[in-house]
Protein backbone atom coordinates (compact mmCIF):
# COMPACT_ATOMS: atom_id res chain seq x y z
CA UNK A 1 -26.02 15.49 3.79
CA UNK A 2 -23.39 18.28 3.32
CA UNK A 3 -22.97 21.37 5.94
CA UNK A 4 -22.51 24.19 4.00
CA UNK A 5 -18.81 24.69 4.83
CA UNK A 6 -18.70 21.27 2.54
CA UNK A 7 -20.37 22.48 -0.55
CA UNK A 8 -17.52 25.10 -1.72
CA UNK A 9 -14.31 22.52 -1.58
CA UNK A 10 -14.27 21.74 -5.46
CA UNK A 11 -13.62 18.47 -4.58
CA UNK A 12 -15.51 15.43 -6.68
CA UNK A 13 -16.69 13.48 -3.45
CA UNK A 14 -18.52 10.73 -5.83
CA UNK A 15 -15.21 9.24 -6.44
CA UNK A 16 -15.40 7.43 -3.03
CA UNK A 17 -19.23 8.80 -1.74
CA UNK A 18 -22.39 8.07 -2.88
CA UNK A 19 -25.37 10.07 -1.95
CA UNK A 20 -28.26 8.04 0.02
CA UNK A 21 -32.02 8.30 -0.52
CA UNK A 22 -31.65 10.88 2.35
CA UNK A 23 -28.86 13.18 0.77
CA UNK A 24 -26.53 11.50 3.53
CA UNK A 25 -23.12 10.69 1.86
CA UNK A 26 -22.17 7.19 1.78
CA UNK A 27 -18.34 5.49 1.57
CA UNK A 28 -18.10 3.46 -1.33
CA UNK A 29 -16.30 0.76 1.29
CA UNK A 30 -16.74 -2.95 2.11
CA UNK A 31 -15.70 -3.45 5.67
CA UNK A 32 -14.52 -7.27 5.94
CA UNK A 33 -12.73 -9.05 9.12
CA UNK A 34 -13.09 -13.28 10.48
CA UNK A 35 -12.93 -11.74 14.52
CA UNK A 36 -15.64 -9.10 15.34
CA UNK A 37 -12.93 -6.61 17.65
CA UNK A 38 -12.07 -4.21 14.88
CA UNK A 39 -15.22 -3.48 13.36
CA UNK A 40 -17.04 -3.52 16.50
CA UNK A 41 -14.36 -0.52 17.09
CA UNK A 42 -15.85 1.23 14.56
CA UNK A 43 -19.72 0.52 14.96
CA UNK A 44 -18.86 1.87 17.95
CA UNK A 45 -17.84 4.99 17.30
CA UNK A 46 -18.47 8.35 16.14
CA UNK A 47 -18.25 7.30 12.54
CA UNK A 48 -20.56 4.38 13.12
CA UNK A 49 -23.58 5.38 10.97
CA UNK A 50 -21.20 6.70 8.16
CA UNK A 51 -20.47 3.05 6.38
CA UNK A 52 -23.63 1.26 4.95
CA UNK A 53 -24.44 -1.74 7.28
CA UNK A 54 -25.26 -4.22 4.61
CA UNK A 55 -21.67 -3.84 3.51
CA UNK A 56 -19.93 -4.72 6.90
CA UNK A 57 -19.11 -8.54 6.72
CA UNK A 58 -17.36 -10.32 9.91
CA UNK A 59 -17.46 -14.10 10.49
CA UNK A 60 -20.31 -15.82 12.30
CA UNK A 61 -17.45 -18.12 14.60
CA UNK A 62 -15.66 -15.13 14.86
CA UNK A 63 -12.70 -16.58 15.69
CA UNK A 64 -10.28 -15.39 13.33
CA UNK A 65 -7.79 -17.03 10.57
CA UNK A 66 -5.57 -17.85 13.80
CA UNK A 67 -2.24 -15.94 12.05
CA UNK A 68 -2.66 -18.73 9.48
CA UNK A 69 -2.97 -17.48 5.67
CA UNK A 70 -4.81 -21.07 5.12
CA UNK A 71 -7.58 -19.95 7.29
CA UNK A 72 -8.54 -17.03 5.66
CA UNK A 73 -8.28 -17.54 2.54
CA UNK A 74 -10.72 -21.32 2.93
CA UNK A 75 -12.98 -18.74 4.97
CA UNK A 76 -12.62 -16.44 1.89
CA UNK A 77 -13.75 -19.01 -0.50
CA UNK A 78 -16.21 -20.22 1.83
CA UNK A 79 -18.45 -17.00 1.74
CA UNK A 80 -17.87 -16.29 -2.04
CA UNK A 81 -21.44 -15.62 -2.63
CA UNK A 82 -21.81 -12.80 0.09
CA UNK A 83 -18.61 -10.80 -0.44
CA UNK A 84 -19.66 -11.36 -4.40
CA UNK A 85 -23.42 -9.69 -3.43
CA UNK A 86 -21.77 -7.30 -1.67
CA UNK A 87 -18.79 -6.00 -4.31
CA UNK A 88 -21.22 -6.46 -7.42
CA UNK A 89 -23.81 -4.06 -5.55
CA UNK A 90 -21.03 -1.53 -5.00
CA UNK A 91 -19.88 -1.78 -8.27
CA UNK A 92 -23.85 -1.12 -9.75
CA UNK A 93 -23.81 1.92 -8.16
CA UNK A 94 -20.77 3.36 -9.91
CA UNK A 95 -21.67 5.62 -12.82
CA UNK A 96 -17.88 4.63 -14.53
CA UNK A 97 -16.01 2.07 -12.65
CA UNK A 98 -12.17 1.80 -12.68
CA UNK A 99 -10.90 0.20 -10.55
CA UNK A 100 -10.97 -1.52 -6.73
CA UNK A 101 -8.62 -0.59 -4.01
CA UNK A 102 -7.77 -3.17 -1.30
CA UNK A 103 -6.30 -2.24 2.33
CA UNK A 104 -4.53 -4.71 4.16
CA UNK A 105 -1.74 -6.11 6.23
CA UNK A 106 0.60 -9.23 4.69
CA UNK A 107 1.84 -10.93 7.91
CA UNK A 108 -1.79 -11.99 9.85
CA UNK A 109 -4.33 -14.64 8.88
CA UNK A 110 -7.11 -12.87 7.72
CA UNK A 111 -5.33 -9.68 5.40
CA UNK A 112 -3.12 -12.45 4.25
CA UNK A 113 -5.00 -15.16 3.82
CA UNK A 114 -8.44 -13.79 2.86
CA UNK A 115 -6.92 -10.55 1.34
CA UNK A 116 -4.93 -13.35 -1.35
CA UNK A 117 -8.31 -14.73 -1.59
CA UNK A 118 -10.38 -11.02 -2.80
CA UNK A 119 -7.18 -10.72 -4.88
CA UNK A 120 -7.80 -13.60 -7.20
CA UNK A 121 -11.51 -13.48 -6.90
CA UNK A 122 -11.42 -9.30 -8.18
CA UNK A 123 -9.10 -10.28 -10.98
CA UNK A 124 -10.96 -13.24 -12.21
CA UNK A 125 -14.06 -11.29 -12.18
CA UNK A 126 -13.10 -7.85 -12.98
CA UNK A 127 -10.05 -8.75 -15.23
CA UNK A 128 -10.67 -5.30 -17.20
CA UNK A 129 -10.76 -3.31 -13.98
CA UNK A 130 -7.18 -2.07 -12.10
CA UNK A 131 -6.66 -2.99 -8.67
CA UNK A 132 -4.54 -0.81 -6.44
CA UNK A 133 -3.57 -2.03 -2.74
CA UNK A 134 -1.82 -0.60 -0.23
CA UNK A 135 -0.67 -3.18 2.03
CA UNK A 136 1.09 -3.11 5.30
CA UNK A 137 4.37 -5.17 5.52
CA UNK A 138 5.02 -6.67 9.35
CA UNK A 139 8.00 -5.01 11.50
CA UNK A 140 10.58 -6.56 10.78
CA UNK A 141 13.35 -5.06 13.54
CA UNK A 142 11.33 -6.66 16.58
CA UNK A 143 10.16 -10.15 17.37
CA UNK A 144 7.05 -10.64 16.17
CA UNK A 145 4.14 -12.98 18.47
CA UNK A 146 3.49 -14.14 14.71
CA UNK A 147 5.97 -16.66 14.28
CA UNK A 148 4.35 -17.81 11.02
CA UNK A 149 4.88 -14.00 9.54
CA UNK A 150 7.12 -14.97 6.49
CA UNK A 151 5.06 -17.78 5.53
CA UNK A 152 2.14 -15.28 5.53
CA UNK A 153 4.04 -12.44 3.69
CA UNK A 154 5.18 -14.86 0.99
CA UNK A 155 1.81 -16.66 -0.22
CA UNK A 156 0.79 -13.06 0.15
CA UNK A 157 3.20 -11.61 -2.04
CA UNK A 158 2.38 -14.06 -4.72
CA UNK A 159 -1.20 -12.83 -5.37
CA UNK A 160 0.19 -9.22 -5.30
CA UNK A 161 2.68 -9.81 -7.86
CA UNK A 162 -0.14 -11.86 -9.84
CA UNK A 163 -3.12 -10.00 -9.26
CA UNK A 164 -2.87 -7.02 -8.79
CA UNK A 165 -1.60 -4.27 -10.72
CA UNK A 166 -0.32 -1.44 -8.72
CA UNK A 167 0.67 -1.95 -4.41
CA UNK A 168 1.93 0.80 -2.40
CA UNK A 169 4.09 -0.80 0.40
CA UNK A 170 3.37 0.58 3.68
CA UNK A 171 6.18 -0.93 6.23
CA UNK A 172 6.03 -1.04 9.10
CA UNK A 173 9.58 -1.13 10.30
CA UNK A 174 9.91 2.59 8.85
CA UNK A 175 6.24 4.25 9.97
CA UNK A 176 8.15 3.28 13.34
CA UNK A 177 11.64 4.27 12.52
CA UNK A 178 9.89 7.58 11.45
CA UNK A 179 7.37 8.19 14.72
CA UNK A 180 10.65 7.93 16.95
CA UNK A 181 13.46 9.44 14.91
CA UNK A 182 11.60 12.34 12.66
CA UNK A 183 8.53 12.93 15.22
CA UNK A 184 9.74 12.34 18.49
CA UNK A 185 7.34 9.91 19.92
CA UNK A 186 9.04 7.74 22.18
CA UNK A 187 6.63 4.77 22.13
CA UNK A 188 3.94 4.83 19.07
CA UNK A 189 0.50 4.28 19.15
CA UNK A 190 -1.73 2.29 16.67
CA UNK A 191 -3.24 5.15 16.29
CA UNK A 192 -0.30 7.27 15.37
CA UNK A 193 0.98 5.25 13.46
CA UNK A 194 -2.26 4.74 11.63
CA UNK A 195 -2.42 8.21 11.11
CA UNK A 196 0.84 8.31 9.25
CA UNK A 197 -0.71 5.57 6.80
CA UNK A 198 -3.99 7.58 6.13
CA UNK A 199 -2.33 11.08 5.72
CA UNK A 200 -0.16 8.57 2.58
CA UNK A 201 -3.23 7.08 1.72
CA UNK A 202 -5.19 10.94 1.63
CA UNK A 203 -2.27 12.50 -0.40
CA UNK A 204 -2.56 10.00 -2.72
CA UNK A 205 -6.05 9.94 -4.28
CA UNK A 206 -5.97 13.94 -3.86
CA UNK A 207 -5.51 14.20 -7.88
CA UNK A 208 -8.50 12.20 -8.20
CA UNK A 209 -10.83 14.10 -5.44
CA UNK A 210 -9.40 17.51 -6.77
CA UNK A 211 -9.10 16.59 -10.55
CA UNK A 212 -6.81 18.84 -12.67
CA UNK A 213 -5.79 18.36 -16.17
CA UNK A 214 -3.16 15.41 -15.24
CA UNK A 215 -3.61 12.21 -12.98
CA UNK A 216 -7.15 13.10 -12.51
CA UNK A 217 -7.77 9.31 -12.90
CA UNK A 218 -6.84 5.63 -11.54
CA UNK A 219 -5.00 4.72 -15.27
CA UNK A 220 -3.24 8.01 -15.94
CA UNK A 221 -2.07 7.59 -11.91
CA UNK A 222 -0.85 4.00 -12.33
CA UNK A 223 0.23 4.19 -15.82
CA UNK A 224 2.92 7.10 -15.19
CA UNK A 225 4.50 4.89 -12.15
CA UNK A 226 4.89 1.39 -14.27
CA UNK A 227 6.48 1.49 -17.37
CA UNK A 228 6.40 -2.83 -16.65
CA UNK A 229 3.46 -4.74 -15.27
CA UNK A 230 5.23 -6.94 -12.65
CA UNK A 231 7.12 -4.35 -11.15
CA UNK A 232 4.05 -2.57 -9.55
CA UNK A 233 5.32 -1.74 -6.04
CA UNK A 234 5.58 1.73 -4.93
CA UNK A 235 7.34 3.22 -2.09
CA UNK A 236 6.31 6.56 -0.48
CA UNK A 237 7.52 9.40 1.34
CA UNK A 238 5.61 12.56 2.98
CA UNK A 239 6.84 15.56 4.36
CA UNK A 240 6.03 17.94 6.64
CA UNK A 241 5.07 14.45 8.76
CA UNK A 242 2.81 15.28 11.51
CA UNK A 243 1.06 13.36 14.21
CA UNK A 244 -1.00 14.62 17.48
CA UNK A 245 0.61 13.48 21.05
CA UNK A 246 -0.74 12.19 24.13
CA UNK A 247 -1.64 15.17 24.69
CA UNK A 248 -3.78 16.46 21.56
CA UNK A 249 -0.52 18.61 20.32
CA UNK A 250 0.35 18.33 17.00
CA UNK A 251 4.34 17.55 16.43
CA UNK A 252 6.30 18.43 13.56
CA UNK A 253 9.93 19.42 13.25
CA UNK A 254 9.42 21.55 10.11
CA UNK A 255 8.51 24.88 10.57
CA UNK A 256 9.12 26.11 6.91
CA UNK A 257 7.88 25.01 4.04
CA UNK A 258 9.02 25.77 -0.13
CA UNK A 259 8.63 23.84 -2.86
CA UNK A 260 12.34 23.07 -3.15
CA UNK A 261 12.42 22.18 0.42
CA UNK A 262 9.59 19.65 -0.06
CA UNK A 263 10.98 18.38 -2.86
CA UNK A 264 14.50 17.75 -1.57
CA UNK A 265 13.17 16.17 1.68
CA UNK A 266 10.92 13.44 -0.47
CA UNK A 267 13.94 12.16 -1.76
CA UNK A 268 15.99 11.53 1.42
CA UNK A 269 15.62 7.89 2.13
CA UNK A 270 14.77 8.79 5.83
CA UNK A 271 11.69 10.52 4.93
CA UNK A 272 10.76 6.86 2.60
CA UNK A 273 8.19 4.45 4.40
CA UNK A 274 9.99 1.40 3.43
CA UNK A 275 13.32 0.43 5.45
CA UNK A 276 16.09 -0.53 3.27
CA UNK A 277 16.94 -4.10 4.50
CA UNK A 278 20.21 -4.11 2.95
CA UNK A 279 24.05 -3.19 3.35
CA UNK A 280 25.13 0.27 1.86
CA UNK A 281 26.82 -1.04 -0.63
CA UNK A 282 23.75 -3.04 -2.23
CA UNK A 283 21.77 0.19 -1.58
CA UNK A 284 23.71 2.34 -4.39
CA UNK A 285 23.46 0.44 -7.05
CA UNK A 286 19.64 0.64 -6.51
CA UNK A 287 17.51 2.79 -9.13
CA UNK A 288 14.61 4.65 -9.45
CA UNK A 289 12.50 3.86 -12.64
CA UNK A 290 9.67 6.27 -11.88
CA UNK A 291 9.14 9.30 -9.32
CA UNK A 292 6.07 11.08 -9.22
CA UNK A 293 5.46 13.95 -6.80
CA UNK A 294 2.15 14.93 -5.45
CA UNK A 295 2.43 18.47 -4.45
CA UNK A 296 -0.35 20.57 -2.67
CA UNK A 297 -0.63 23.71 -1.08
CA UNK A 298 0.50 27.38 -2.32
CA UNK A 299 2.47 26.76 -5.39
CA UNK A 300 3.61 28.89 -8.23
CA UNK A 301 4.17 26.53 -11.07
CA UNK A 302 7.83 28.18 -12.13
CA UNK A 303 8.55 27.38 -8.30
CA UNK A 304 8.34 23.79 -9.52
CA UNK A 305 9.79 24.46 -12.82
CA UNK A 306 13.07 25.94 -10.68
CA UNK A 307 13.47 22.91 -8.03
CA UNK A 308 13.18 20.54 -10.58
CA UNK A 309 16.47 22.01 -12.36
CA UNK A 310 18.19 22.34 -8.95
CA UNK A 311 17.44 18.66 -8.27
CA UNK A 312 19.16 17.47 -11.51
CA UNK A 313 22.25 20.05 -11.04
CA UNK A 314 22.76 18.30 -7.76
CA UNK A 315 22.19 14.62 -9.16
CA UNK A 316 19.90 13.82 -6.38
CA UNK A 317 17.42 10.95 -7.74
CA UNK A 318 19.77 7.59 -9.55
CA UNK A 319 17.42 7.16 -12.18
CA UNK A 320 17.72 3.67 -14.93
CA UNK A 321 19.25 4.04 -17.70
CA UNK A 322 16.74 2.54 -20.03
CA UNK A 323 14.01 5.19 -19.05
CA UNK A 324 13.25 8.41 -18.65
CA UNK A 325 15.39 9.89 -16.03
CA UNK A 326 12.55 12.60 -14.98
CA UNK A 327 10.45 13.41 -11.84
CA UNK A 328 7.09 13.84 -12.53
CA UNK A 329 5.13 16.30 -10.38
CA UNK A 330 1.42 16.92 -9.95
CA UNK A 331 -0.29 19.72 -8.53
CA UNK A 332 -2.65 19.59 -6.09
CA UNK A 333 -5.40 21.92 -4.55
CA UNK A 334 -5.08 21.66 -0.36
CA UNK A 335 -8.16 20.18 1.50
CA UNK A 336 -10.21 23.08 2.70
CA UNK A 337 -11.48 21.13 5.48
CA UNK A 338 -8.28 20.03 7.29
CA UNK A 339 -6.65 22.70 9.16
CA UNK A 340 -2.69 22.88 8.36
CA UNK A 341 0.41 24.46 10.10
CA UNK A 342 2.33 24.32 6.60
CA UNK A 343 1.78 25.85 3.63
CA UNK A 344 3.04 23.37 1.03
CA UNK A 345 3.21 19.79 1.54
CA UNK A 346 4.30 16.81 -0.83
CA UNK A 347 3.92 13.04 -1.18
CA UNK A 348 6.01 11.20 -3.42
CA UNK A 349 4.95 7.80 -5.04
CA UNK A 350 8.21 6.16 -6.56
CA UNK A 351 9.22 3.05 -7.91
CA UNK A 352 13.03 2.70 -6.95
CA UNK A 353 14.24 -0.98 -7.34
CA UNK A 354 15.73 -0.93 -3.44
CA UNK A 355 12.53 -2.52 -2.59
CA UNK A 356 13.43 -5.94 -4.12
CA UNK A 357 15.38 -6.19 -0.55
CA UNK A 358 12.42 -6.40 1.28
CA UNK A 359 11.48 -9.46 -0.68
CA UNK A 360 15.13 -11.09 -0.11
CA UNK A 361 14.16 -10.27 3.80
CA UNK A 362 10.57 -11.73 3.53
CA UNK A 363 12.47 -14.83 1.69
CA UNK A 364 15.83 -15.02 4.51
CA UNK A 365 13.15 -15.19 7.28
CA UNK A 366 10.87 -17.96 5.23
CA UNK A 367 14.08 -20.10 4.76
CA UNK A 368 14.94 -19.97 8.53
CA UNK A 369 12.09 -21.55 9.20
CA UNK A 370 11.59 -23.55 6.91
CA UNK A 371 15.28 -25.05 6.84
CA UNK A 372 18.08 -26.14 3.98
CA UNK A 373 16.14 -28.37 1.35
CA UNK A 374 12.58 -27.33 3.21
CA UNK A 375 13.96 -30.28 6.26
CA UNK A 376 13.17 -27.99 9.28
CA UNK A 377 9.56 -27.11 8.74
CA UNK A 378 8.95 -25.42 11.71
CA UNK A 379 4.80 -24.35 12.46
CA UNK A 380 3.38 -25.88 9.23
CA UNK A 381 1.30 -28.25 11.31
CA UNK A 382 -2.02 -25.58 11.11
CA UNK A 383 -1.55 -25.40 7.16
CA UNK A 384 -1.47 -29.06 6.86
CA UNK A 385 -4.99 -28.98 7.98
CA UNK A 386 -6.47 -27.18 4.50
CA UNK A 387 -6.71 -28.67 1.52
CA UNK A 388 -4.66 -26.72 -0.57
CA UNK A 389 -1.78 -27.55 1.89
CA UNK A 390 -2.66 -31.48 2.19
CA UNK A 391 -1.52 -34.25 -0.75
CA UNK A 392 -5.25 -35.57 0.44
CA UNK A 393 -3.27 -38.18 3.16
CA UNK A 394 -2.96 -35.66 5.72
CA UNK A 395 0.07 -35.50 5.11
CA UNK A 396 2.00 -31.75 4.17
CA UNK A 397 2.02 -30.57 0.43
CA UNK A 398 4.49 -27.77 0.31
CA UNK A 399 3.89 -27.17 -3.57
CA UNK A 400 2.09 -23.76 -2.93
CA UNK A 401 4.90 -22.26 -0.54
CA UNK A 402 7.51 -23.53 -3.32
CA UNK A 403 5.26 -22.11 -6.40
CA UNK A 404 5.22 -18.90 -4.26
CA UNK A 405 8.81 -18.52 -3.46
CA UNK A 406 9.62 -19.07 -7.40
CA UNK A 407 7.60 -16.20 -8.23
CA UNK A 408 8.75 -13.86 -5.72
CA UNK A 409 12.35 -14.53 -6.25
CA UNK A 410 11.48 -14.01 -9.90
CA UNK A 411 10.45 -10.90 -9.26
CA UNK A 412 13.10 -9.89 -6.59
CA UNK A 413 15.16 -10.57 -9.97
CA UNK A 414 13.32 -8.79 -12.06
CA UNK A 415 13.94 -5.91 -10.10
CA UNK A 416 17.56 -6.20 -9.98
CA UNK A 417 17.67 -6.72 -14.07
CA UNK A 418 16.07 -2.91 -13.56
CA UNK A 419 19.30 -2.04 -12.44
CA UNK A 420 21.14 -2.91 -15.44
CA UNK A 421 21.19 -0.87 -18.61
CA UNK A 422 20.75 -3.90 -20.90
CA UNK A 423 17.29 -4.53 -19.21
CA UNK A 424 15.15 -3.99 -22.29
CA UNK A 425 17.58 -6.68 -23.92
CA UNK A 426 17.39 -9.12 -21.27
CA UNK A 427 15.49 -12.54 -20.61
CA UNK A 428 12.82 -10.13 -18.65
């Protein structure tokens, strides 16, 4: 049911609402977790009649996936039939469906593990249907209390380099870098933190809540970004960055806002949410193959017209060679419903080949444990107890961890071919 403030926004809210029998508006959203905590949050909570129960699914042990990616995804396949009854009545009540879009982290048990498992299952199902993901990659500048993290992260990676076709990388190690050295907050919160992801996450559907006459759908979106289907993951920046402090004051160290300014400040790698896990000099021969700009707020189109020229005077962006050397920018209408300090605001969504060295870290940190020539094999114990880990004596089958690592450093490749100008020529 819509206040009437709600009715004059322009925005197309049946792109992720439906409307209920009584006029209440409903989140087309599937709510899925193995330990109760987390959605419990939520039913909970002042949102907790907004989801539709019959689409809230958490394990009857509730115990969890245990940080194992085995776990969840046998759990996964062991409730096929209910997550199946609950996507294919989701998907019956879409008038034109294009797509699914999956949110999850890389580095537990159950986004791993389970996430890997929804992967395969959508794209075996819905093979004509795109599925976008943005998934949250584990800090890597602190010890994590998930010592099995890069085992996780690398099955993981598999199924998003195989399944699905475009994932915005959300990591970790930079949403912190950015709360303490661009907001000021000494120690983050989850829920700061999660606040950066879902202002990203907001900024980026805009175009399809406020539709103009470009990226006004999932394809157009996707197809602008990835010129080739494996290389499908998407860094992003925002700026102005805000985020509300203990207490309930909202800091930001922008107090001026033009198109130019936004613009320029995408592009500076401190503003990006994915760290660059590499030395300096590996970091400039990196390239962007695709930038698109999401720009909202007061904007006079030959404002854009004007930065865009000052942005390729200055040589800003290192573009490929093979493509076209461009930034693409989108305008966007504001929300009327969230009160903002700054009159323009802008999300980039690039592909830049830089982020092939967060694979090589993902694959450094799976080699320490698991030793020269796979000898050391420290914590596979757990995995051993699955099937798909066991040769059927009990005894470890490491085949999937080296299937996954080939395809990952395939793709780290891939990436770095990018870089060349030959690429088009190459074995890739």
């Amino acid at each position: 049911m819509l206040e009437d403030f709600a009715t004059q926004g322009g925005d197309r809210k049946d792109v992720f609402f439906y409307q209920a029998d009584d006029e209440h508006y409903v989140p087309r959203a599937i709510l899925l977790d193995l330990e109760p905590r987390v959605i419990n949050g939520i039913q909970t909570s002042d949102i907790a009649n907004l989801f539709n129960p019959e689409n809230i699914f958490i394990s009857k042990e509730g115990g969890g996936a245990g940080n194992n990616w085995a776990s969840g995804f046998t759990q996964g396949e062991q409730v096929q039939e209910t997550l199946l009854d609950m996507i294919d009545r989701e998907a019956e009540y879409c008038d034109s469906l294009e797509g699914f879009t999956l949110c999850h982290s890389i580095a537990g048990g159950t986004g791993s593990g389970m996430g890997s498992y929804l992967l395969e299952l959508l794209s075996d199902r819905w093979n004509k249907k795109l599925i976008q993901t943005y998934s949250v990659f584990p800090n890597q500048s602190e010890s994590s209390d998930v010592v099995v993290q890069p085992y996780n992260s690398l099955l993981t990676l598999k199924r998003l380099t195989q399944n699905a076709d475009a994932v915005v990388v959300l990591d970790n190690t930079a949403l912190d870098r950015i709360a303490v050295e661009r907001l000021h907050v000494e120690n983050p919160t989850f829920a700061q933190i999660n606040s950066l992801v879902s202002t990203v996450m907001a900024a980026s559907t805009t175009t399809l809540r406020y539709p103009g006459y470009m990226n006004n759908d999932l394809v157009g979106l996707i197809a602008s970004l990835i010129p080739t289907p494996r290389c499908h993951f998407l860094q992003t920046g925002y700026t102005p960055l805000t985020v509300e402090n203990e207490s309930g004051l909202v800091n930001s160290s922008i107090r001026k806002t033009t198109v130019l300014d936004v613009m320029r400040r995408l592009l500076q790698p401190k503003n990006l949410m994915v760290s660059p896990h590499a030395r300096a000099k590996d970091l400039a021969s990196s390239r962007y193959i695709s930038i698109l700009n999401i720009i909202q707020g007061e904007v006079d189109p030959s404002q854009v017209h004007k930065s865009l020229t000052r942005i390729r005077e200055r040589k800003t962006a290192n573009f490929i060679e093979w493509g076209p050397a461009s930034i693409q920018v989108a305008l966007s209408k504001k929300s009327p419903y969230v009160q903002s300090a700054h009159r323009v605001s802008g999300l980039m969504l690039a592909n830049n080949t830089s982020i092939r060295h967060l694979f090589n870290k993902i694959m450094r940190d799976y080699d320490k444990l698991m030793g020269p020539n796979n000898s050391r094999r420290a914590f596979l114990d757990p995995y051993a107890q699955f099937a798909r880990f066991s040769d059927g004596n009990g005894a470890l089958d490491l085949e999937e961890f080296m299937d996954a690592k080939d395809v990952v450093t395939s793709l780290s490749k891939e990436y770095e071919a990018c870089e060349r100008a030959d690429y088009i020529q190459s074995e890739f």
